[in-house]
Amino acid sequence: MQPRGGVRAMSLSSRAARIARTVRSLHPLQVLARPASLALARAIRRTPGAGAPRLRAAWPPADPFLRAFAARDRARAAARLARLPPGVKLRAYEATYGFELVGDDPPPPGALPSAPGLAFDPYPASVRARQLALAARLGARGAGREVELARACRAVLVQPELHLLGNHLLENGLGLACGGAAAEGLEADAWWRAGCALLAWQLPEQFLADGGHFEGSASYHLWLLTGLLEVIELADASGRGAPDLWRETARAALAWAAAVRAPDGTYPLFNDAALDAAPALDDVLSLGDACGLSVYRGAAGEARAASEARATLLDATGWALLAAPGAWLAFDAGPDGAAYQPGHVHADALGFELWVDGARVVVDYGIEAYGYGPDRTATRSTRVHSTVEIDDTDSCEVWDGFRVGRRARGRLLALGAEGGSACAEASHDGYAWMPGGPEHRRRLVLERGRLEITDTVTGPFRRAVSRLRLDAGAAARLRVTAGGDPAPPSPDRWYPRHGDPLPAVVHAREIPPGGVLRWVLEW
């Protein structure tokens, strides 16, 4: 096993400087709204359910896939919840989301318990409102549901997460708009108007020009896209009507999801992404079909079957996608997520994942843990990713679970495909602050049966280590050399689902004094 990530002892002045580097990138609203948010969190432990608006009585028939989708997502959420360790806040949050209220056999009204107080923190309340609204759309009824929906929407309405922004605030808008579509009356109208206002503000802010979500996580992208498709369906079915912006954003986000669909139907795990954290990618695309928002899905399959290589750039996201016969690769050559909300960023600049004959071979570390502590530190560190670590230092300054000080900015230098070969080259400035300003540059050349990786470090460094993490089962089919010599692996692990390890092997090699190391993977 590799050494675990740890927290180095820091002086008071160093800690203060790190806090300053972190705060300077925040949005002013995050700073200004924080005192009010903390005060409201202490003051609001439970929200009342009295006088709850009635659930909408009449709905047009739903597309059959909506019910099937809800049932599959309920099963996904239950399996994930069972894997999350007891006692951690993430598990406590997700236990209140309300997926059990949706599906083919929702509990009868008399069996619906009042949710615990944690359910009415703004984020879980938003998700719970979305699930209660979807359940109502699929025919669930009962005064208990009206009360729970009112409690959830009221909790969000009085404390939207302006101190966090990012996906939390967008989820607040989705929850309010879903609740407003599912209920009737003046208060439901207020939920609807507030949700619409948040979405009108945040959708253009958070979804990039290429359709990707700005936090750089494919699973968060799919999670939010699912909420957007659900609110579109609910809005149209309720008669309130979905604004054009919602459809335009969803269509672009669906196209992005189709572009990053890997040969096995999954997606890259850059940053905080996990295969169990969102509905399956193909299910989300099919939900888009059910909402009348079909997108072209053929690019990945055609690239696998084609005799020529392909290279695609998701420019705003900063991901380069390479394909050659029998192989597909995703390369993170962009920025460290959203400028002012980097909570889900990993120090994985210029990392990549590779699929061979439909199987993920070079893998991201995934998510071992949320929260705080050495497991979370390890999850976000450079040393567990398939990239280069210089002088035992992370490529960006990840700390305290969800914070980032210094950032790394990736820059794509070349991208193209010719004949049977696709290539991409990029650099990043995550180490520019160090003496002499060392820079990591990586060139990837993918062709039939072969991947060549050239890592170059310019500028002074004491020690630079390039690592490749491979799924242990798939690694047996690859021959890996570094600098022309065999590169013996060490046993390790990776986490395609949150906290659920699979065996991995890690190939590690120090970059020689000349600053250039060439890996070759053959299959």
PDB file of N, CA and C in Angstrom, residues 174 224-234 250-251 254 284-285 287-288 291 293:
ATOM      1  N   LEU A 174     -34.081  23.704  -7.578  1.00  0.00           N
ATOM      2  CA  LEU A 174     -34.796  22.543  -8.113  1.00  0.00           C
ATOM      3  C   LEU A 174     -35.853  22.054  -7.128  1.00  0.00           C
ATOM      4  N   LEU A 224     -27.544  16.691 -10.983  1.00  0.00           N
ATOM      5  CA  LEU A 224     -28.250  17.951 -11.221  1.00  0.00           C
ATOM      6  C   LEU A 224     -29.066  17.906 -12.501  1.00  0.00           C
ATOM      7  N   LEU A 225     -28.532  17.251 -13.517  1.00  0.00           N
ATOM      8  CA  LEU A 225     -29.282  17.100 -14.766  1.00  0.00           C
ATOM      9  C   LEU A 225     -30.563  16.301 -14.535  1.00  0.00           C
ATOM     10  N   THR A 226     -30.484  15.268 -13.706  1.00  0.00           N
ATOM     11  CA  THR A 226     -31.691  14.513 -13.359  1.00  0.00           C
ATOM     12  C   THR A 226     -32.729  15.425 -12.716  1.00  0.00           C
ATOM     13  N   GLY A 227     -32.298  16.243 -11.764  1.00  0.00           N
ATOM     14  CA  GLY A 227     -33.232  17.176 -11.134  1.00  0.00           C
ATOM     15  C   GLY A 227     -33.831  18.147 -12.130  1.00  0.00           C
ATOM     16  N   LEU A 228     -33.018  18.603 -13.074  1.00  0.00           N
ATOM     17  CA  LEU A 228     -33.520  19.546 -14.078  1.00  0.00           C
ATOM     18  C   LEU A 228     -34.551  18.873 -14.987  1.00  0.00           C
ATOM     19  N   LEU A 229     -34.293  17.635 -15.389  1.00  0.00           N
ATOM     20  CA  LEU A 229     -35.265  16.917 -16.219  1.00  0.00           C
ATOM     21  C   LEU A 229     -36.551  16.651 -15.445  1.00  0.00           C
ATOM     22  N   GLU A 230     -36.427  16.314 -14.168  1.00  0.00           N
ATOM     23  CA  GLU A 230     -37.620  16.074 -13.363  1.00  0.00           C
ATOM     24  C   GLU A 230     -38.461  17.343 -13.221  1.00  0.00           C
ATOM     25  N   VAL A 231     -37.802  18.481 -12.997  1.00  0.00           N
ATOM     26  CA  VAL A 231     -38.591  19.709 -12.832  1.00  0.00           C
ATOM     27  C   VAL A 231     -39.211  20.141 -14.149  1.00  0.00           C
ATOM     28  N   ILE A 232     -38.554  19.855 -15.268  1.00  0.00           N
ATOM     29  CA  ILE A 232     -39.164  20.137 -16.575  1.00  0.00           C
ATOM     30  C   ILE A 232     -40.426  19.306 -16.756  1.00  0.00           C
ATOM     31  N   GLU A 233     -40.326  18.013 -16.436  1.00  0.00           N
ATOM     32  CA  GLU A 233     -41.494  17.137 -16.587  1.00  0.00           C
ATOM     33  C   GLU A 233     -42.623  17.573 -15.664  1.00  0.00           C
ATOM     34  N   LEU A 234     -42.302  17.866 -14.407  1.00  0.00           N
ATOM     35  CA  LEU A 234     -43.315  18.290 -13.444  1.00  0.00           C
ATOM     36  C   LEU A 234     -43.946  19.619 -13.848  1.00  0.00           C
ATOM     37  N   ALA A 250     -30.799  21.807 -20.314  1.00  0.00           N
ATOM     38  CA  ALA A 250     -30.875  20.351 -20.233  1.00  0.00           C
ATOM     39  C   ALA A 250     -30.376  19.698 -21.514  1.00  0.00           C
ATOM     40  N   ARG A 251     -30.734  20.257 -22.654  1.00  0.00           N
ATOM     41  CA  ARG A 251     -30.288  19.662 -23.918  1.00  0.00           C
ATOM     42  C   ARG A 251     -28.766  19.713 -24.032  1.00  0.00           C
ATOM     43  N   LEU A 254     -27.300  17.179 -21.555  1.00  0.00           N
ATOM     44  CA  LEU A 254     -27.450  15.821 -22.070  1.00  0.00           C
ATOM     45  C   LEU A 254     -26.399  15.517 -23.128  1.00  0.00           C
ATOM     46  N   VAL A 284     -30.223   8.457 -17.471  1.00  0.00           N
ATOM     47  CA  VAL A 284     -30.445   9.905 -17.559  1.00  0.00           C
ATOM     48  C   VAL A 284     -30.698  10.316 -19.011  1.00  0.00           C
ATOM     49  N   LEU A 285     -29.957   9.737 -19.945  1.00  0.00           N
ATOM     50  CA  LEU A 285     -30.203  10.030 -21.361  1.00  0.00           C
ATOM     51  C   LEU A 285     -31.610   9.588 -21.760  1.00  0.00           C
ATOM     52  N   LEU A 287     -34.179   9.376 -19.744  1.00  0.00           N
ATOM     53  CA  LEU A 287     -35.113  10.323 -19.135  1.00  0.00           C
ATOM     54  C   LEU A 287     -35.221  11.573 -19.995  1.00  0.00           C
ATOM     55  N   GLY A 288     -34.100  11.994 -20.583  1.00  0.00           N
ATOM     56  CA  GLY A 288     -34.154  13.101 -21.525  1.00  0.00           C
ATOM     57  C   GLY A 288     -35.053  12.788 -22.708  1.00  0.00           C
ATOM     58  N   CYS A 291     -38.579  13.218 -21.813  1.00  0.00           N
ATOM     59  CA  CYS A 291     -38.944  14.640 -21.686  1.00  0.00           C
ATOM     60  C   CYS A 291     -38.908  15.362 -23.027  1.00  0.00           C
ATOM     61  N   LEU A 293     -36.294  15.531 -25.063  1.00  0.00           N
ATOM     62  CA  LEU A 293     -34.999  16.198 -25.209  1.00  0.00           C
ATOM     63  C   LEU A 293     -33.926  15.184 -25.634  1.00  0.00           C
TER      64      LEU A 293
END
